[in-house]
PDB file of C-alpha atoms in Angstrom:
ATOM      1  CA  GLY A 387      32.638  51.813  -6.718  1.00  0.00           C
ATOM      2  CA  ASP A 388      33.965  54.971  -5.635  1.00  0.00           C
ATOM      3  CA  SER A 389      30.992  57.148  -5.209  1.00  0.00           C
ATOM      4  CA  VAL A 390      29.757  60.756  -2.832  1.00  0.00           C
ATOM      5  CA  THR A 391      26.662  61.575  -0.980  1.00  0.00           C
ATOM      6  CA  GLN A 392      25.785  65.309  -0.005  1.00  0.00           C
ATOM      7  CA  MET A 393      22.951  66.772   2.095  1.00  0.00           C
ATOM      8  CA  GLU A 394      19.528  67.760   0.081  1.00  0.00           C
ATOM      9  CA  GLY A 395      19.636  70.746  -0.950  1.00  0.00           C
ATOM     10  CA  PRO A 396      18.136  73.611  -0.915  1.00  0.00           C
ATOM     11  CA  VAL A 397      19.077  75.139   2.998  1.00  0.00           C
ATOM     12  CA  THR A 398      18.207  78.682   3.127  1.00  0.00           C
ATOM     13  CA  LEU A 399      19.518  80.387   6.191  1.00  0.00           C
ATOM     14  CA  SER A 400      19.430  83.716   7.480  1.00  0.00           C
ATOM     15  CA  GLU A 401      22.903  85.181   8.287  1.00  0.00           C
ATOM     16  CA  GLU A 402      25.171  85.019  10.678  1.00  0.00           C
ATOM     17  CA  ALA A 403      24.187  81.230  11.729  1.00  0.00           C
ATOM     18  CA  PHE A 404      25.838  78.150  11.153  1.00  0.00           C
ATOM     19  CA  LEU A 405      26.152  75.989   8.591  1.00  0.00           C
ATOM     20  CA  THR A 406      26.304  72.321   8.707  1.00  0.00           C
ATOM     21  CA  ILE A 407      26.501  70.540   5.409  1.00  0.00           C
ATOM     22  CA  ASN A 408      27.230  66.739   5.064  1.00  0.00           C
ATOM     23  CA  CYS A 409      29.296  65.004   3.077  1.00  0.00           C
ATOM     24  CA  THR A 410      29.468  60.849   3.490  1.00  0.00           C
ATOM     25  CA  TYR A 411      31.609  58.968   0.884  1.00  0.00           C
ATOM     26  CA  THR A 412      32.487  55.226   0.254  1.00  0.00           C
ATOM     27  CA  ALA A 413      36.079  54.440  -1.882  1.00  0.00           C
ATOM     28  CA  THR A 414      37.268  51.564  -2.427  1.00  0.00           C
ATOM     29  CA  GLY A 415      41.410  52.815  -1.090  1.00  0.00           C
ATOM     30  CA  TYR A 416      42.111  55.777   0.869  1.00  0.00           C
ATOM     31  CA  PRO A 417      40.343  59.030  -0.742  1.00  0.00           C
ATOM     32  CA  SER A 418      41.690  62.390  -0.400  1.00  0.00           C
ATOM     33  CA  LEU A 419      38.013  64.880  -0.114  1.00  0.00           C
ATOM     34  CA  PHE A 420      36.833  68.740  -1.358  1.00  0.00           C
ATOM     35  CA  TRP A 421      35.223  71.424  -1.456  1.00  0.00           C
ATOM     36  CA  TYR A 422      34.132  73.203  -4.292  1.00  0.00           C
ATOM     37  CA  VAL A 423      31.482  75.660  -4.801  1.00  0.00           C
ATOM     38  CA  GLN A 424      30.279  77.638  -7.920  1.00  0.00           C
ATOM     39  CA  TYR A 425      29.020  80.820  -7.475  1.00  0.00           C
ATOM     40  CA  PRO A 426      26.164  82.476  -9.383  1.00  0.00           C
ATOM     41  CA  GLY A 427      27.687  82.570 -13.028  1.00  0.00           C
ATOM     42  CA  GLU A 428      31.091  81.482 -12.684  1.00  0.00           C
ATOM     43  CA  GLY A 429      33.555  77.811 -12.671  1.00  0.00           C
ATOM     44  CA  LEU A 430      33.481  75.737  -9.444  1.00  0.00           C
ATOM     45  CA  GLN A 431      35.821  76.554  -7.613  1.00  0.00           C
ATOM     46  CA  LEU A 432      38.869  74.584  -4.656  1.00  0.00           C
ATOM     47  CA  LEU A 433      37.443  75.922  -1.747  1.00  0.00           C
ATOM     48  CA  LEU A 434      38.758  73.746   0.609  1.00  0.00           C
ATOM     49  CA  LYS A 435      41.319  69.726   0.399  1.00  0.00           C
ATOM     50  CA  ALA A 436      42.704  67.121   3.189  1.00  0.00           C
ATOM     51  CA  THR A 437      44.427  64.161   1.543  1.00  0.00           C
ATOM     52  CA  LYS A 438      43.918  62.029   4.698  1.00  0.00           C
ATOM     53  CA  ALA A 439      42.250  61.274   7.691  1.00  0.00           C
ATOM     54  CA  ASP A 440      42.113  63.448  10.933  1.00  0.00           C
ATOM     55  CA  ASP A 441      43.717  67.041   8.546  1.00  0.00           C
ATOM     56  CA  LYS A 442      40.967  69.618   8.644  1.00  0.00           C
ATOM     57  CA  GLY A 443      40.706  71.670   5.576  1.00  0.00           C
ATOM     58  CA  SER A 444      39.875  75.213   6.307  1.00  0.00           C
ATOM     59  CA  ASN A 445      39.080  78.747   3.384  1.00  0.00           C
ATOM     60  CA  LYS A 446      37.646  81.187   3.742  1.00  0.00           C
ATOM     61  CA  GLY A 447      35.747  81.012   7.426  1.00  0.00           C
ATOM     62  CA  PHE A 448      34.652  77.374   6.239  1.00  0.00           C
ATOM     63  CA  GLU A 449      36.008  74.410   7.679  1.00  0.00           C
ATOM     64  CA  ALA A 450      36.292  70.374   7.238  1.00  0.00           C
ATOM     65  CA  THR A 451      37.562  67.183   8.564  1.00  0.00           C
ATOM     66  CA  TYR A 452      38.259  64.453   7.692  1.00  0.00           C
ATOM     67  CA  ARG A 453      36.826  61.288   9.595  1.00  0.00           C
ATOM     68  CA  LYS A 454      37.634  57.711   8.256  1.00  0.00           C
ATOM     69  CA  GLU A 455      35.461  55.933  11.103  1.00  0.00           C
ATOM     70  CA  THR A 456      32.290  57.831  10.053  1.00  0.00           C
ATOM     71  CA  THR A 457      33.408  57.979   6.573  1.00  0.00           C
ATOM     72  CA  SER A 458      32.440  62.077   6.808  1.00  0.00           C
ATOM     73  CA  PHE A 459      33.781  65.272   5.508  1.00  0.00           C
ATOM     74  CA  HIS A 460      30.641  67.853   6.923  1.00  0.00           C
ATOM     75  CA  LEU A 461      31.092  71.395   6.241  1.00  0.00           C
ATOM     76  CA  GLU A 462      30.854  73.868   8.743  1.00  0.00           C
ATOM     77  CA  LYS A 463      30.954  77.667   8.792  1.00  0.00           C
ATOM     78  CA  GLY A 464      30.444  79.320  12.098  1.00  0.00           C
ATOM     79  CA  SER A 465      28.862  82.295  10.896  1.00  0.00           C
ATOM     80  CA  VAL A 466      27.388  82.429   6.701  1.00  0.00           C
ATOM     81  CA  GLN A 467      27.005  85.467   5.186  1.00  0.00           C
ATOM     82  CA  VAL A 468      25.144  87.037   2.030  1.00  0.00           C
ATOM     83  CA  SER A 469      28.338  85.953   0.224  1.00  0.00           C
ATOM     84  CA  ASP A 470      28.128  83.043   0.590  1.00  0.00           C
ATOM     85  CA  SER A 471      24.945  81.697  -1.361  1.00  0.00           C
ATOM     86  CA  ALA A 472      26.079  79.366  -3.864  1.00  0.00           C
ATOM     87  CA  VAL A 473      26.343  75.650  -5.064  1.00  0.00           C
ATOM     88  CA  TYR A 474      28.568  73.583  -2.858  1.00  0.00           C
ATOM     89  CA  PHE A 475      30.260  70.100  -3.914  1.00  0.00           C
ATOM     90  CA  CYS A 476      31.657  67.485  -2.160  1.00  0.00           C
ATOM     91  CA  ALA A 477      34.083  65.158  -3.726  1.00  0.00           C
ATOM     92  CA  LEU A 478      37.050  62.734  -3.556  1.00  0.00           C
ATOM     93  CA  ARG A 479      39.679  61.002  -5.169  1.00  0.00           C
ATOM     94  CA  VAL A 480      41.319  58.257  -5.473  1.00  0.00           C
ATOM     95  CA  GLY A 481      45.116  57.964  -6.546  1.00  0.00           C
ATOM     96  CA  ALA A 482      45.389  58.742 -10.011  1.00  0.00           C
ATOM     97  CA  GLN A 483      41.542  58.138 -10.494  1.00  0.00           C
ATOM     98  CA  LYS A 484      39.108  61.430 -11.218  1.00  0.00           C
ATOM     99  CA  LEU A 485      36.866  63.280  -9.479  1.00  0.00           C
ATOM    100  CA  VAL A 486      33.686  61.973  -8.215  1.00  0.00           C
ATOM    101  CA  PHE A 487      31.475  64.362  -7.425  1.00  0.00           C
ATOM    102  CA  GLY A 488      28.115  64.633  -4.883  1.00  0.00           C
ATOM    103  CA  GLN A 489      25.007  66.375  -6.643  1.00  0.00           C
ATOM    104  CA  GLY A 490      26.096  69.834  -4.636  1.00  0.00           C
ATOM    105  CA  THR A 491      23.606  72.096  -2.580  1.00  0.00           C
ATOM    106  CA  ARG A 492      22.134  74.665  -3.170  1.00  0.00           C
ATOM    107  CA  LEU A 493      22.945  77.419  -0.266  1.00  0.00           C
ATOM    108  CA  THR A 494      20.714  80.562   0.137  1.00  0.00           C
ATOM    109  CA  ILE A 495      22.059  83.294   2.740  1.00  0.00           C
ATOM    110  CA  ASN A 496      18.802  86.029   4.184  1.00  0.00           C
ATOM    111  CA  PRO A 497      20.448  88.979   5.055  1.00  0.00           C
TER     112      PRO A 497
ATOM    113  CA  GLY B 635      43.709  81.980  -9.988  1.00  0.00           C
ATOM    114  CA  ALA B 636      43.444  80.696 -13.369  1.00  0.00           C
ATOM    115  CA  VAL B 637      40.478  80.968 -15.623  1.00  0.00           C
ATOM    116  CA  VAL B 638      39.197  78.894 -17.793  1.00  0.00           C
ATOM    117  CA  SER B 639      36.528  80.082 -20.033  1.00  0.00           C
ATOM    118  CA  GLN B 640      33.571  78.251 -21.820  1.00  0.00           C
ATOM    119  CA  HIS B 641      31.587  78.986 -24.804  1.00  0.00           C
ATOM    120  CA  PRO B 642      28.558  80.057 -25.467  1.00  0.00           C
ATOM    121  CA  SER B 643      26.880  80.318 -21.750  1.00  0.00           C
ATOM    122  CA  ARG B 644      23.547  79.087 -22.946  1.00  0.00           C
ATOM    123  CA  VAL B 645      22.509  77.796 -26.242  1.00  0.00           C
ATOM    124  CA  ILE B 646      19.154  76.224 -27.815  1.00  0.00           C
ATOM    125  CA  CYS B 647      19.069  74.704 -30.728  1.00  0.00           C
ATOM    126  CA  LYS B 648      16.277  72.474 -33.184  1.00  0.00           C
ATOM    127  CA  SER B 649      17.100  68.824 -32.738  1.00  0.00           C
ATOM    128  CA  GLY B 650      19.328  66.694 -35.039  1.00  0.00           C
ATOM    129  CA  THR B 651      21.607  70.425 -35.513  1.00  0.00           C
ATOM    130  CA  SER B 652      24.549  70.094 -33.979  1.00  0.00           C
ATOM    131  CA  VAL B 653      26.666  72.462 -31.483  1.00  0.00           C
ATOM    132  CA  LYS B 654      29.925  73.153 -30.417  1.00  0.00           C
ATOM    133  CA  ILE B 655      30.626  74.300 -26.862  1.00  0.00           C
ATOM    134  CA  GLU B 656      34.070  75.588 -26.620  1.00  0.00           C
ATOM    135  CA  CYS B 657      36.470  76.029 -23.331  1.00  0.00           C
ATOM    136  CA  ARG B 658      39.003  77.985 -23.362  1.00  0.00           C
ATOM    137  CA  SER B 659      42.229  78.569 -20.940  1.00  0.00           C
ATOM    138  CA  LEU B 660      42.520  82.154 -20.279  1.00  0.00           C
ATOM    139  CA  ASP B 661      46.267  82.688 -18.629  1.00  0.00           C
ATOM    140  CA  PHE B 662      48.215  78.823 -18.561  1.00  0.00           C
ATOM    141  CA  GLN B 663      48.876  75.735 -20.549  1.00  0.00           C
ATOM    142  CA  ALA B 664      46.788  73.291 -20.564  1.00  0.00           C
ATOM    143  CA  THR B 665      47.831  70.071 -20.460  1.00  0.00           C
ATOM    144  CA  THR B 666      44.771  68.022 -19.809  1.00  0.00           C
ATOM    145  CA  MET B 667      41.116  69.443 -20.292  1.00  0.00           C
ATOM    146  CA  PHE B 668      37.925  67.442 -18.840  1.00  0.00           C
ATOM    147  CA  TRP B 669      34.335  67.260 -19.534  1.00  0.00           C
ATOM    148  CA  TYR B 670      31.629  66.910 -17.620  1.00  0.00           C
ATOM    149  CA  ARG B 671      27.833  66.775 -17.780  1.00  0.00           C
ATOM    150  CA  GLN B 672      25.190  67.621 -14.904  1.00  0.00           C
ATOM    151  CA  PHE B 673      21.873  66.967 -14.803  1.00  0.00           C
ATOM    152  CA  PRO B 674      19.631  69.001 -13.035  1.00  0.00           C
ATOM    153  CA  LYS B 675      20.119  67.870  -9.254  1.00  0.00           C
ATOM    154  CA  GLN B 676      22.773  64.793 -10.197  1.00  0.00           C
ATOM    155  CA  SER B 677      26.043  65.708 -10.119  1.00  0.00           C
ATOM    156  CA  LEU B 678      29.011  65.780 -12.169  1.00  0.00           C
ATOM    157  CA  MET B 679      29.591  63.279 -13.794  1.00  0.00           C
ATOM    158  CA  LEU B 680      32.890  62.723 -16.624  1.00  0.00           C
ATOM    159  CA  MET B 681      32.340  62.504 -19.681  1.00  0.00           C
ATOM    160  CA  ALA B 682      35.577  62.289 -21.589  1.00  0.00           C
ATOM    161  CA  THR B 683      39.576  63.154 -20.672  1.00  0.00           C
ATOM    162  CA  SER B 684      40.959  64.514 -23.429  1.00  0.00           C
ATOM    163  CA  ASN B 685      45.049  65.246 -23.931  1.00  0.00           C
ATOM    164  CA  GLU B 686      46.261  68.427 -26.465  1.00  0.00           C
ATOM    165  CA  GLY B 687      46.820  66.162 -29.532  1.00  0.00           C
ATOM    166  CA  SER B 688      45.886  63.248 -28.401  1.00  0.00           C
ATOM    167  CA  LYS B 689      42.298  61.415 -28.869  1.00  0.00           C
ATOM    168  CA  ALA B 690      40.054  61.992 -26.352  1.00  0.00           C
ATOM    169  CA  THR B 691      39.209  59.430 -23.733  1.00  0.00           C
ATOM    170  CA  TYR B 692      36.006  58.629 -23.153  1.00  0.00           C
ATOM    171  CA  GLU B 693      34.553  57.248 -19.173  1.00  0.00           C
ATOM    172  CA  GLN B 694      32.162  54.479 -20.149  1.00  0.00           C
ATOM    173  CA  GLY B 695      28.685  54.707 -21.135  1.00  0.00           C
ATOM    174  CA  VAL B 696      29.316  58.099 -23.845  1.00  0.00           C
ATOM    175  CA  GLU B 697      28.776  58.277 -27.356  1.00  0.00           C
ATOM    176  CA  LYS B 698      32.332  58.869 -28.833  1.00  0.00           C
ATOM    177  CA  ASP B 699      30.577  59.748 -32.171  1.00  0.00           C
ATOM    178  CA  LYS B 700      27.267  62.280 -30.905  1.00  0.00           C
ATOM    179  CA  PHE B 701      30.361  63.582 -28.029  1.00  0.00           C
ATOM    180  CA  LEU B 702      32.786  64.958 -29.941  1.00  0.00           C
ATOM    181  CA  ILE B 703      36.014  65.927 -28.032  1.00  0.00           C
ATOM    182  CA  ASN B 704      39.424  68.131 -29.595  1.00  0.00           C
ATOM    183  CA  HIS B 705      41.881  69.518 -27.809  1.00  0.00           C
ATOM    184  CA  ALA B 706      43.931  70.786 -30.760  1.00  0.00           C
ATOM    185  CA  SER B 707      45.850  73.393 -28.746  1.00  0.00           C
ATOM    186  CA  LEU B 708      47.300  73.474 -24.936  1.00  0.00           C
ATOM    187  CA  THR B 709      44.788  76.947 -24.355  1.00  0.00           C
ATOM    188  CA  LEU B 710      41.305  75.241 -26.297  1.00  0.00           C
ATOM    189  CA  SER B 711      39.225  71.563 -26.873  1.00  0.00           C
ATOM    190  CA  THR B 712      35.998  71.876 -27.494  1.00  0.00           C
ATOM    191  CA  LEU B 713      32.709  69.308 -27.459  1.00  0.00           C
ATOM    192  CA  THR B 714      30.729  69.091 -30.003  1.00  0.00           C
ATOM    193  CA  VAL B 715      27.179  67.789 -29.076  1.00  0.00           C
ATOM    194  CA  THR B 716      26.246  66.379 -32.768  1.00  0.00           C
ATOM    195  CA  SER B 717      22.436  65.409 -34.584  1.00  0.00           C
ATOM    196  CA  ALA B 718      21.601  66.863 -30.864  1.00  0.00           C
ATOM    197  CA  HIS B 719      17.534  65.526 -29.767  1.00  0.00           C
ATOM    198  CA  PRO B 720      15.967  66.396 -26.407  1.00  0.00           C
ATOM    199  CA  GLU B 721      17.071  64.305 -24.523  1.00  0.00           C
ATOM    200  CA  ASP B 722      20.881  65.839 -24.734  1.00  0.00           C
ATOM    201  CA  SER B 723      19.438  69.023 -22.780  1.00  0.00           C
ATOM    202  CA  SER B 724      22.343  69.187 -20.354  1.00  0.00           C
ATOM    203  CA  PHE B 725      24.620  71.054 -18.634  1.00  0.00           C
ATOM    204  CA  TYR B 726      27.932  70.671 -19.421  1.00  0.00           C
ATOM    205  CA  ILE B 727      30.768  71.822 -17.782  1.00  0.00           C
ATOM    206  CA  CYS B 728      34.528  71.849 -18.607  1.00  0.00           C
ATOM    207  CA  SER B 729      37.417  72.112 -17.080  1.00  0.00           C
ATOM    208  CA  ALA B 730      41.641  72.596 -17.073  1.00  0.00           C
ATOM    209  CA  THR B 731      44.288  70.980 -15.180  1.00  0.00           C
ATOM    210  CA  ARG B 732      47.408  72.570 -15.943  1.00  0.00           C
ATOM    211  CA  GLY B 733      49.691  70.134 -14.124  1.00  0.00           C
ATOM    212  CA  THR B 734      49.385  65.711 -13.459  1.00  0.00           C
ATOM    213  CA  PRO B 735      46.141  65.015 -15.286  1.00  0.00           C
ATOM    214  CA  ASN B 736      44.836  63.514 -11.758  1.00  0.00           C
ATOM    215  CA  THR B 737      46.902  65.167  -9.038  1.00  0.00           C
ATOM    216  CA  GLY B 738      47.013  68.572 -10.441  1.00  0.00           C
ATOM    217  CA  GLU B 739      44.411  71.588  -9.287  1.00  0.00           C
ATOM    218  CA  LEU B 740      41.798  71.082 -11.208  1.00  0.00           C
ATOM    219  CA  PHE B 741      40.313  74.949 -12.356  1.00  0.00           C
ATOM    220  CA  PHE B 742      36.444  75.320 -14.043  1.00  0.00           C
ATOM    221  CA  GLY B 743      34.805  76.474 -16.547  1.00  0.00           C
ATOM    222  CA  GLU B 744      31.759  78.613 -15.791  1.00  0.00           C
ATOM    223  CA  GLY B 745      29.505  75.857 -17.567  1.00  0.00           C
ATOM    224  CA  SER B 746      27.432  75.655 -20.568  1.00  0.00           C
ATOM    225  CA  ARG B 747      23.840  75.225 -20.874  1.00  0.00           C
ATOM    226  CA  LEU B 748      22.332  72.964 -23.835  1.00  0.00           C
ATOM    227  CA  THR B 749      18.809  72.921 -24.230  1.00  0.00           C
ATOM    228  CA  VAL B 750      17.888  71.617 -27.876  1.00  0.00           C
ATOM    229  CA  LEU B 751      13.761  72.145 -28.694  1.00  0.00           C
TER     230      LEU B 751
END
């Protein structure tokens, strides 16, 4: 079945460091790919998405490129801030099917 | 953006009791709401999909009689964990969509942590 595998956390970085959170997927069809973020005490929020191969989703300085050849959707940010501390979830959806989530990666940014 | 709120955010109960968790869409009418369960260090697992005014659709392996879902209005869905046991302790998250169920953007509640003693 469809699945998402994320980089295991927790990840701890210093402010202004470069961030990569790896995400790979398996899907029987042609999925749309998503990154959700959950800040402390809040619900999940859509961070960015990509609906077809080679699309790049971007938001708030974060980027992820839909790589069909490597079945990946890695999340990157060039310079992280303390306010980026949160749990990040990679997810996929094939057509009208339900969302399938990765296990989440907790990110902590130290000043 | 749209707001979905859950209540309570934390609940502790004794084994054998029932617990109700509410999920409300505060500024839009949610045609469909979803309930997820999250175990520590694991992904969100979809439990059921509920549409206003009709019976919920449960995922395989989820006990319908254990996890009662009611979607009585376009802004409220409730999850009742009946005769709770320690293995039901978990983080329960709801989400709602105001578009078509599987293509509209999902808005998530902040989650409810249930601890059964």
